[in-house]
CSV table of C-alpha atoms in Angstrom, one decimal:
chain,number,residue,atom,x,y,z
X,10,MET,CA,40.1,14.9,35.9
X,11,LYS,CA,38.3,11.8,37.8
X,12,LYS,CA,34.9,13.5,37.2
X,13,TYR,CA,35.0,13.3,34.0
X,14,TRP,CA,35.7,9.9,33.4
X,15,LYS,CA,32.1,8.9,32.9
X,16,THR,CA,31.4,11.4,30.4
X,17,ILE,CA,34.5,10.4,28.7
X,18,SER,CA,33.4,7.0,28.6
X,19,ILE,CA,30.2,7.0,27.3
X,20,CYS,CA,31.2,9.5,24.5
X,21,PHE,CA,34.2,6.9,23.9
X,22,PHE,CA,31.6,4.1,23.5
X,23,ILE,CA,29.0,6.2,21.7
X,24,VAL,CA,32.2,6.6,19.2
X,25,VAL,CA,33.1,3.0,18.9
X,26,PHE,CA,29.5,2.0,18.4
X,27,ILE,CA,28.5,4.3,15.2
X,28,SER,CA,32.0,3.8,13.8
X,29,SER,CA,31.0,0.1,13.9
X,30,TYR,CA,28.0,0.5,13.1
X,31,TYR,CA,29.2,2.6,9.7
X,32,ILE,CA,32.1,0.2,9.2
X,33,GLN,CA,29.1,-3.1,9.4
X,34,LYS,CA,27.0,-1.3,6.9
X,35,THR,CA,29.6,-0.2,4.5
X,36,ALA,CA,31.0,-3.5,4.3
X,37,MET,CA,27.2,-5.4,4.0
X,38,ALA,CA,26.5,-2.8,1.0
X,39,SER,CA,29.6,-3.3,-0.8
X,40,LYS,CA,29.1,-6.8,-1.0
X,41,ASN,CA,25.2,-7.0,-1.8
X,42,ASP,CA,24.8,-3.8,-3.8
X,43,ARG,CA,23.5,-4.1,-7.4
X,44,SER,CA,23.1,-1.0,-9.3
X,45,TYR,CA,20.1,-1.0,-12.5
X,46,LYS,CA,18.8,1.9,-14.5
X,47,ILE,CA,15.8,2.5,-16.9
X,48,GLU,CA,17.0,2.7,-20.2
X,49,THR,CA,14.3,4.5,-22.7
X,50,ILE,CA,13.2,2.9,-25.6
X,51,SER,CA,10.6,5.3,-27.0
X,52,GLY,CA,8.2,7.5,-25.6
X,53,ASN,CA,8.2,10.7,-23.6
X,54,LYS,CA,11.3,10.7,-20.8
X,55,GLU,CA,9.2,13.5,-18.7
X,56,GLU,CA,7.0,10.4,-17.8
X,57,ILE,CA,9.7,8.7,-15.8
X,58,GLU,CA,11.0,12.4,-14.1
X,59,ASN,CA,9.2,11.6,-10.7
X,60,LEU,CA,9.1,7.5,-11.0
X,61,ILE,CA,10.4,5.9,-8.4
X,62,LEU,CA,10.5,2.1,-8.0
X,63,GLN,CA,10.6,0.2,-5.2
X,64,THR,CA,12.4,-3.4,-5.7
X,65,SER,CA,13.8,-6.1,-4.0
X,66,TYR,CA,16.4,-8.8,-5.2
X,67,GLN,CA,18.4,-11.9,-4.0
X,68,SER,CA,21.7,-11.9,-3.0
X,69,ASN,CA,23.8,-14.9,-0.8
X,70,ASP,CA,19.9,-16.1,0.5
X,71,LEU,CA,19.0,-13.1,1.3
X,72,TYR,CA,16.3,-10.1,-0.1
X,73,HIS,CA,17.8,-6.7,-0.1
X,74,MET,CA,15.6,-3.4,-0.9
X,75,LEU,CA,16.6,-0.8,-4.1
X,76,TYR,CA,15.3,2.2,-5.0
X,77,ILE,CA,15.1,2.5,-9.3
X,78,SER,CA,14.6,5.6,-11.1
X,79,LYS,CA,15.8,7.8,-14.0
X,80,ASP,CA,18.9,8.6,-12.2
X,81,GLY,CA,19.7,5.4,-11.3
X,82,SER,CA,19.5,3.1,-8.4
X,83,THR,CA,20.0,3.7,-4.8
X,84,ASN,CA,20.0,1.6,-1.3
X,85,PRO,CA,17.5,2.3,1.0
X,86,ASN,CA,20.0,1.0,3.8
X,87,ASN,CA,22.9,3.3,3.4
X,88,GLN,CA,21.1,6.0,4.7
X,89,SER,CA,22.8,7.4,8.1
X,90,PHE,CA,22.9,6.1,11.4
X,91,PHE,CA,20.6,9.3,12.6
X,92,ARG,CA,18.1,9.1,10.2
X,93,ASP,CA,17.9,5.2,10.5
X,94,LEU,CA,17.1,5.8,14.4
X,95,MET,CA,14.3,8.5,13.4
X,96,ALA,CA,12.7,6.1,10.4
X,97,PRO,CA,14.3,3.5,9.7
X,98,ASN,CA,11.5,1.7,7.6
X,99,GLU,CA,9.6,4.5,6.4
X,100,PRO,CA,7.4,3.8,3.0
X,101,MET,CA,9.2,6.5,0.6
X,102,ILE,CA,5.3,7.7,0.1
X,103,LEU,CA,5.8,8.9,3.6
X,104,ARG,CA,9.5,10.7,3.3
X,105,LYS,CA,8.2,13.9,2.3
X,106,TYR,CA,6.2,14.3,5.4
X,107,ILE,CA,8.7,13.3,7.8
X,108,GLU,CA,11.4,15.6,6.2
X,109,GLU,CA,8.7,18.7,5.5
X,110,HIS,CA,6.4,18.2,8.6
X,111,ARG,CA,8.9,16.7,11.5
X,112,ASN,CA,7.0,17.9,14.5
X,113,PHE,CA,3.3,16.6,13.2
X,114,MET,CA,5.2,13.4,12.0
X,115,ARG,CA,6.8,12.5,15.6
X,116,GLY,CA,5.2,9.9,17.5
X,117,LYS,CA,3.1,9.0,14.4
X,118,GLU,CA,3.4,5.3,13.1
X,119,PHE,CA,4.6,4.9,9.5
X,120,ASP,CA,1.7,3.0,7.6
X,121,PRO,CA,0.6,5.2,4.5
X,122,ARG,CA,-3.0,3.5,5.2
X,123,LYS,CA,-3.6,5.8,8.2
X,124,TYR,CA,-3.1,8.9,6.0
X,125,TYR,CA,-5.3,11.3,4.2
X,126,GLU,CA,-3.7,14.5,2.5
X,127,ASP,CA,-5.1,17.2,-0.2
X,128,LYS,CA,-3.9,20.4,-0.9
X,129,SER,CA,-4.2,22.2,2.5
X,130,ARG,CA,-4.0,19.5,5.2
X,131,LEU,CA,-2.6,16.4,6.1
X,132,ILE,CA,-4.9,13.7,8.5
X,133,TYR,CA,-3.6,11.2,10.5
X,134,THR,CA,-5.9,8.5,11.8
X,135,THR,CA,-5.2,5.5,14.5
X,136,PHE,CA,-7.3,3.7,17.5
X,137,LEU,CA,-5.5,4.0,21.2
X,138,ASP,CA,-7.5,0.9,22.6
X,139,ASP,CA,-6.3,-1.8,19.7
X,140,GLY,CA,-3.9,-3.5,21.8
X,141,GLY,CA,-5.8,-6.1,23.3
X,142,LYS,CA,-6.2,-4.1,26.5
X,143,GLU,CA,-8.5,-4.9,29.4
X,144,ALA,CA,-12.5,-5.5,28.6
X,145,SER,CA,-14.1,-2.2,27.4
X,146,ASN,CA,-16.8,-1.2,25.7
X,147,VAL,CA,-15.6,1.9,24.2
X,148,VAL,CA,-12.4,1.7,21.5
X,149,THR,CA,-10.7,5.7,21.5
X,150,LEU,CA,-10.1,7.0,17.7
X,151,GLN,CA,-7.9,9.9,17.8
X,152,ILE,CA,-7.4,12.3,15.0
X,153,ASP,CA,-4.6,14.6,14.1
X,154,ILE,CA,-4.8,17.5,11.4
X,155,LEU,CA,-2.2,19.7,10.1
X,156,ASP,CA,-2.8,23.0,8.8
X,157,LYS,CA,0.2,22.7,6.1
X,158,ASN,CA,-0.3,26.6,5.3
X,159,THR,CA,0.4,27.7,8.6
X,160,ASN,CA,1.6,24.6,9.9
X,161,ASP,CA,-0.6,24.4,12.6
X,162,SER,CA,-2.0,21.4,14.1
X,163,SER,CA,-4.8,19.9,16.2
X,164,SER,CA,-6.1,17.2,17.4
X,165,PHE,CA,-9.0,15.6,18.5
X,166,LYS,CA,-10.5,11.8,20.3
X,167,ILE,CA,-13.3,10.3,19.9
X,168,ASP,CA,-14.6,7.1,22.1
X,169,ILE,CA,-16.4,5.0,19.8
X,170,PRO,CA,-19.1,2.3,21.8
X,171,VAL,CA,-18.4,-1.5,20.9
X,172,LYS,CA,-20.3,-5.1,21.4
X,173,ALA,CA,-16.9,-6.8,21.8
X,174,ASN,CA,-13.2,-5.9,23.2
X,175,TYR,CA,-11.3,-6.3,20.0
X,176,ASP,CA,-7.7,-7.7,19.9
X,177,TRP,CA,-6.6,-5.2,17.3
X,178,ILE,CA,-8.0,-2.8,15.1
X,179,ASN,CA,-6.3,-2.3,11.4
X,180,VAL,CA,-7.2,1.0,9.6
X,181,ASN,CA,-7.1,0.4,5.5
X,182,ASP,CA,-7.9,4.0,4.2
X,183,VAL,CA,-8.7,6.9,5.3
X,184,TYR,CA,-11.6,9.1,3.2
X,185,VAL,CA,-12.7,13.0,3.7
X,186,GLY,CA,-15.4,14.9,2.2
X,187,ASN,CA,-18.6,17.1,2.9
X,188,GLY,CA,-17.4,17.5,6.5
X,189,LYS,CA,-16.9,13.8,7.1
X,190,ILE,CA,-13.9,11.6,7.7
X,191,ASN,CA,-14.6,8.0,6.9
X,192,ILE,CA,-12.2,5.5,8.4
X,193,LEU,CA,-12.4,2.0,6.6
X,194,THR,CA,-10.8,-0.8,9.3
X,195,THR,CA,-10.7,-4.4,9.8
X,196,ASN,CA,-11.5,-5.6,13.1
X,197,TYR,CA,-10.0,-8.8,15.0
X,198,LEU,CA,-11.2,-10.7,17.6
X,199,SER,CA,-10.3,-13.8,19.4
X,200,ALA,CA,-12.1,-16.6,20.4
X,201,ASN,CA,-12.2,-17.6,24.1
X,202,TYR,CA,-14.9,-19.8,26.1
X,203,LEU,CA,-17.8,-17.4,26.3
X,204,ILE,CA,-17.6,-15.5,22.9
X,205,LYS,CA,-16.5,-17.0,19.2
X,206,GLY,CA,-13.8,-15.4,17.2
X,207,ARG,CA,-14.7,-12.6,14.6
X,208,GLU,CA,-13.5,-11.1,11.8
X,209,GLU,CA,-14.9,-7.5,10.5
X,210,LEU,CA,-15.1,-4.8,7.6
X,211,HIS,CA,-15.9,-1.4,9.3
X,212,VAL,CA,-16.6,2.3,8.0
X,213,TYR,CA,-16.2,4.5,10.7
X,214,SER,CA,-18.3,7.4,9.8
X,215,ILE,CA,-17.0,10.7,11.7
X,216,ASP,CA,-18.2,14.7,11.5
X,217,GLU,CA,-15.4,16.4,11.3
X,218,ASN,CA,-17.1,20.0,12.9
X,219,LYS,CA,-18.8,18.3,15.6
X,220,LYS,CA,-16.1,15.7,16.3
X,221,GLU,CA,-18.7,12.7,16.6
X,222,LEU,CA,-19.2,9.4,15.2
X,223,VAL,CA,-22.2,9.5,12.9
X,224,LYS,CA,-22.1,5.8,11.6
X,225,ASP,CA,-20.5,2.5,12.4
X,226,ALA,CA,-21.1,0.5,9.3
X,227,ILE,CA,-20.2,-3.4,9.4
X,228,LEU,CA,-19.7,-4.4,5.8
X,229,ALA,CA,-18.8,-8.1,6.2
X,230,GLU,CA,-18.1,-10.4,9.1
X,231,LEU,CA,-16.6,-13.9,9.4
X,232,VAL,CA,-17.2,-16.0,12.6
X,233,SER,CA,-14.5,-18.5,14.4
X,234,GLU,CA,-16.0,-21.2,12.2
X,235,GLU,CA,-15.4,-19.4,8.6
X,236,ARG,CA,-12.3,-17.9,9.4
X,237,GLY,CA,-10.3,-20.9,8.0
X,238,THR,CA,-12.2,-21.2,4.8
X,239,SER,CA,-13.5,-18.1,4.5
X,240,SER,CA,-12.1,-14.4,3.3
X,241,ILE,CA,-12.4,-10.6,2.9
X,242,ARG,CA,-10.4,-8.9,0.4
X,243,ILE,CA,-10.3,-5.5,-0.2
X,244,PHE,CA,-9.5,-4.3,-3.7
X,245,ASN,CA,-8.5,-0.5,-2.9
X,246,GLU,CA,-5.0,0.4,-3.5
X,247,TYR,CA,-3.2,1.0,-0.2
X,248,ASN,CA,-0.4,2.7,-1.0
X,249,THR,CA,-1.6,6.2,-1.8
X,250,ILE,CA,-2.6,9.1,0.4
X,251,THR,CA,-3.6,12.0,-2.0
X,252,GLN,CA,-6.1,9.4,-3.6
X,253,ASN,CA,-9.4,10.2,-2.2
X,254,GLU,CA,-11.6,6.9,-2.2
X,255,ASN,CA,-15.1,7.8,-3.8
X,256,TYR,CA,-15.7,3.8,-3.6
X,257,TYR,CA,-14.3,1.0,-1.6
X,258,LEU,CA,-14.3,-2.6,-3.7
X,259,TYR,CA,-14.5,-5.6,-1.3
X,260,MET,CA,-15.2,-9.2,-2.0
X,261,VAL,CA,-16.4,-11.9,0.4
X,262,GLU,CA,-15.6,-15.6,-0.2
X,263,LYS,CA,-15.9,-19.0,1.3
X,264,TYR,CA,-14.6,-22.4,0.6
X,265,SER,CA,-14.5,-26.0,1.2
X,266,ASP,CA,-12.9,-27.6,3.5
X,267,ARG,CA,-9.4,-28.1,1.6
X,268,LYS,CA,-8.6,-32.2,1.4
X,269,GLU,CA,-5.2,-33.2,0.8
X,270,ASP,CA,-3.0,-32.4,-2.0
X,271,THR,CA,-6.2,-30.4,-3.5
X,272,GLU,CA,-7.2,-26.5,-4.1
X,273,LEU,CA,-10.0,-24.6,-2.3
X,274,GLU,CA,-13.1,-25.4,-4.0
X,275,VAL,CA,-15.0,-22.0,-3.9
X,276,ILE,CA,-18.5,-22.5,-2.1
X,277,SER,CA,-19.8,-18.4,-2.7
X,278,SER,CA,-18.2,-15.3,-3.6
X,279,GLN,CA,-19.7,-11.9,-3.3
X,280,ILE,CA,-18.1,-8.6,-4.6
X,281,TYR,CA,-19.8,-5.3,-3.1
X,282,LEU,CA,-19.5,-1.4,-3.5
X,283,TYR,CA,-19.1,1.1,-0.8
X,284,ASN,CA,-20.1,4.8,-2.2
X,285,ASN,CA,-18.3,7.1,0.7
X,286,ALA,CA,-20.6,9.7,-0.3
X,287,LYS,CA,-23.7,8.2,0.6
X,288,ASN,CA,-22.3,5.7,3.1
X,289,GLU,CA,-24.4,2.9,1.1
X,290,ALA,CA,-23.1,-0.9,-0.2
X,291,GLU,CA,-24.5,-2.7,-3.3
X,292,GLU,CA,-23.7,-6.0,-4.4
X,293,TRP,CA,-21.6,-6.1,-7.8
X,294,THR,CA,-21.7,-8.8,-10.3
X,295,MET,CA,-19.2,-9.1,-13.4
X,296,PRO,CA,-19.6,-11.5,-16.3
X,297,GLU,CA,-18.6,-15.3,-15.7
X,298,GLU,CA,-15.7,-15.2,-18.3
X,299,LEU,CA,-14.0,-12.5,-16.4
X,300,LYS,CA,-14.5,-14.0,-12.8
X,301,PRO,CA,-11.4,-16.2,-12.9
X,302,TYR,CA,-9.7,-13.2,-12.5
X,303,ARG,CA,-11.4,-11.5,-9.8
X,304,LYS,CA,-8.4,-11.8,-7.5
X,305,SER,CA,-6.5,-9.4,-10.0
X,306,ILE,CA,-9.1,-6.4,-9.7
X,307,LEU,CA,-8.4,-3.1,-9.4
X,308,ILE,CA,-10.0,-0.3,-8.5
X,309,HIS,CA,-9.0,3.7,-9.9
X,310,LYS,CA,-11.9,6.6,-8.8
X,311,GLU,CA,-14.8,5.2,-10.8
X,312,THR,CA,-14.1,2.5,-13.0
X,313,ILE,CA,-12.9,-1.0,-12.3
X,314,TYR,CA,-10.2,-2.7,-14.2
X,315,ILE,CA,-10.1,-6.7,-14.5
X,316,PRO,CA,-6.5,-7.5,-16.1
X,317,VAL,CA,-6.6,-10.3,-18.0
X,318,TYR,CA,-2.7,-11.5,-19.2
X,319,SER,CA,-2.0,-14.0,-21.9
X,320,ALA,CA,1.2,-15.1,-24.0
X,321,ASN,CA,1.0,-12.0,-25.9
X,322,GLY,CA,0.0,-9.1,-23.7
X,323,LEU,CA,-2.8,-7.5,-21.5
X,324,THR,CA,-6.4,-7.3,-22.1
X,325,LEU,CA,-7.6,-4.3,-19.4
X,326,ASN,CA,-11.4,-4.7,-19.0
X,327,ARG,CA,-13.2,-1.7,-17.7
X,328,TYR,CA,-16.1,-1.2,-16.1
X,329,HIS,CA,-17.3,2.6,-15.5
X,330,ILE,CA,-19.5,2.2,-12.1
X,331,GLU,CA,-21.5,6.0,-12.3
X,332,LYS,CA,-22.3,4.9,-15.8
X,333,LYS,CA,-23.1,1.3,-15.0
X,334,GLN,CA,-22.0,-0.1,-18.3
X,335,TRP,CA,-18.5,-1.8,-19.8
X,336,GLU,CA,-16.1,-0.1,-21.8
X,337,GLU,CA,-14.4,-1.1,-24.4
X,338,PRO,CA,-10.9,-2.8,-22.9
X,339,LEU,CA,-7.5,-1.6,-23.5
X,340,ILE,CA,-5.2,-3.8,-25.3
X,341,LEU,CA,-1.2,-3.8,-25.2
X,342,GLN,CA,1.2,-6.0,-26.9
X,343,TYR,CA,3.8,-7.4,-25.0
X,344,SER,CA,7.5,-7.5,-26.9
X,345,SER,CA,9.3,-10.9,-26.2
X,346,ILE,CA,8.9,-12.9,-22.5
X,347,ALA,CA,10.9,-14.5,-21.2
X,348,ASN,CA,9.0,-16.8,-18.6
X,349,GLU,CA,5.0,-16.7,-18.9
X,350,ASN,CA,5.1,-18.1,-14.7
X,351,ASP,CA,6.5,-14.5,-13.8
X,352,ALA,CA,3.6,-12.3,-12.8
X,353,PRO,CA,3.7,-8.6,-14.1
X,354,TYR,CA,3.3,-5.4,-11.8
X,355,LEU,CA,0.4,-3.7,-13.0
X,356,ARG,CA,-0.3,0.0,-11.0
X,357,ILE,CA,-3.3,2.3,-12.2
X,358,ALA,CA,-2.1,6.1,-11.2
X,359,GLU,CA,-2.9,9.9,-12.4
X,360,GLY,CA,-5.1,8.5,-15.7
X,361,LYS,CA,-2.5,6.0,-16.8
X,362,PHE,CA,-1.4,2.6,-16.0
X,363,TYR,CA,1.9,1.3,-15.5
X,364,LEU,CA,3.2,-2.5,-16.6
X,365,VAL,CA,6.3,-3.6,-15.6
X,366,TYR,CA,7.1,-7.5,-17.2
X,367,ARG,CA,10.4,-9.4,-17.9
X,368,VAL,CA,11.9,-9.7,-20.8
X,369,SER,CA,15.2,-11.7,-21.5
X,370,ASP,CA,17.6,-9.1,-20.7
X,371,GLY,CA,15.9,-7.1,-18.1
X,372,GLN,CA,12.4,-5.9,-17.3
X,373,TRP,CA,10.3,-4.0,-19.2
X,374,LEU,CA,8.1,-0.9,-18.3
X,375,SER,CA,4.9,0.6,-20.5
X,376,ILE,CA,2.7,2.9,-19.5
X,377,VAL,CA,-0.5,3.8,-21.3
X,378,ASP,CA,-3.1,6.5,-21.1
X,379,LEU,CA,-5.9,5.5,-20.1
X,380,ARG,CA,-7.7,7.8,-21.8
X,381,THR,CA,-6.4,7.3,-25.4
X,382,GLY,CA,-5.9,4.1,-24.7
X,383,GLY,CA,-2.1,5.1,-26.7
X,384,LEU,CA,1.6,3.9,-25.4
X,385,ILE,CA,3.3,6.9,-24.2
X,386,TYR,CA,6.5,5.3,-23.2
X,387,GLU,CA,8.6,2.1,-23.3
X,388,GLY,CA,12.0,1.7,-21.2
X,389,LYS,CA,13.7,-1.2,-20.1
X,390,ILE,CA,15.4,-1.7,-16.5
X,391,ILE,CA,18.8,-3.1,-16.9
X,392,SER,CA,21.8,-4.0,-14.9
X,393,GLU,CA,24.7,-1.7,-14.8
X,394,ASP,CA,26.7,-4.9,-12.9
X,395,LYS,CA,28.2,-7.0,-15.6
X,396,LYS,CA,29.5,-9.3,-12.6
X,397,ASN,CA,26.5,-9.6,-11.3
X,398,GLN,CA,23.8,-11.0,-13.6
X,399,GLU,CA,22.2,-13.3,-11.6
X,400,ALA,CA,20.6,-10.6,-9.5
X,401,ASP,CA,18.5,-9.6,-12.8
X,402,SER,CA,16.6,-13.0,-12.5
X,403,SER,CA,15.3,-12.2,-8.9
X,404,LEU,CA,14.7,-8.3,-9.3
X,405,ARG,CA,11.2,-7.8,-8.3
X,406,ILE,CA,8.8,-5.0,-8.6
X,407,GLU,CA,7.2,-4.3,-4.8
X,408,GLN,CA,5.7,-0.4,-5.7
X,409,LEU,CA,5.7,2.3,-8.3
X,410,TYR,CA,5.8,5.7,-6.7
X,411,THR,CA,4.8,8.8,-9.1
X,412,MET,CA,6.7,11.3,-6.9
X,413,HIS,CA,5.9,15.2,-6.9
């Protein structure tokens, strides 16, 4: 019996640990859980068949996450211990890959920006030397490719020459087309007594067949004395994998030094379009009357959208990139608004725009067809907790997913 006491002790400890985990988790969940549902007002209910809202709400000075769909709401923290252990904070959009391609996903970061998917393949990209290692004149890019039809995977590495030893490299998007893989990154370099700090926006273009670097294009760069009074903003959506971005839209702004109790004054503001098919960038200008709304710009496929909100509704201005012309704006009238200072949530996907905004008794969901401008669905996100109505005012829409 003595020779088994260590094994018994370890098993006992594991049982106690997991039991404590579930007891504590259940207690916290029952104390903080909220329940919401989407109530259809008008339109086609099939429009929300695969729709999931990632939301957060405040309770006891803490923020909690909640997924809301046509079936009600679920707390992602109420998953099993082993699921927590394997994928504790995976984004909703990556969950199906973890479930369907567990071997391929093993050891990979749960960052949607590093992935690309089409009907036959799933591609993952990562820079291996982005953690402030010893000085080197190369960084190593690794690309893993899964054939979804055969479940076979392959991988290759490319050493990319660099002029500086970057502290880290953030992948912003992956584009695949015409035998090449374009990777949009933001590279950071800290200052020291020899060099100035830098922030750079790159596109690395890879020949997939030859497995070699074709081009390293620096789209924008800020040096250390500019970084505190300047910014690089990327307008492309980051939580999508299946949407191949033909264009990258980004803005470089510089500001005057901030004075006490004053807003930053914009000295210069340039917006650029990068064409992934041609590997070319050009400056894009917008009308003066729309410039105050430039930070709200969205891009979807070949169209740039500039939303303008008012007390009465939304005007969605549209510029077609390939036609090089402005199209008639789409206009959506609100129902009642509870708080004009509470910014609506807007997402454009799959030929539609989804708008969520607060009304007096919940949040209103409108779905509009981008082609016709017609309203195809209206619903309300309402609380099912009569005792917890204070949660209504703190509910925030973080992401909107259309899962297929």
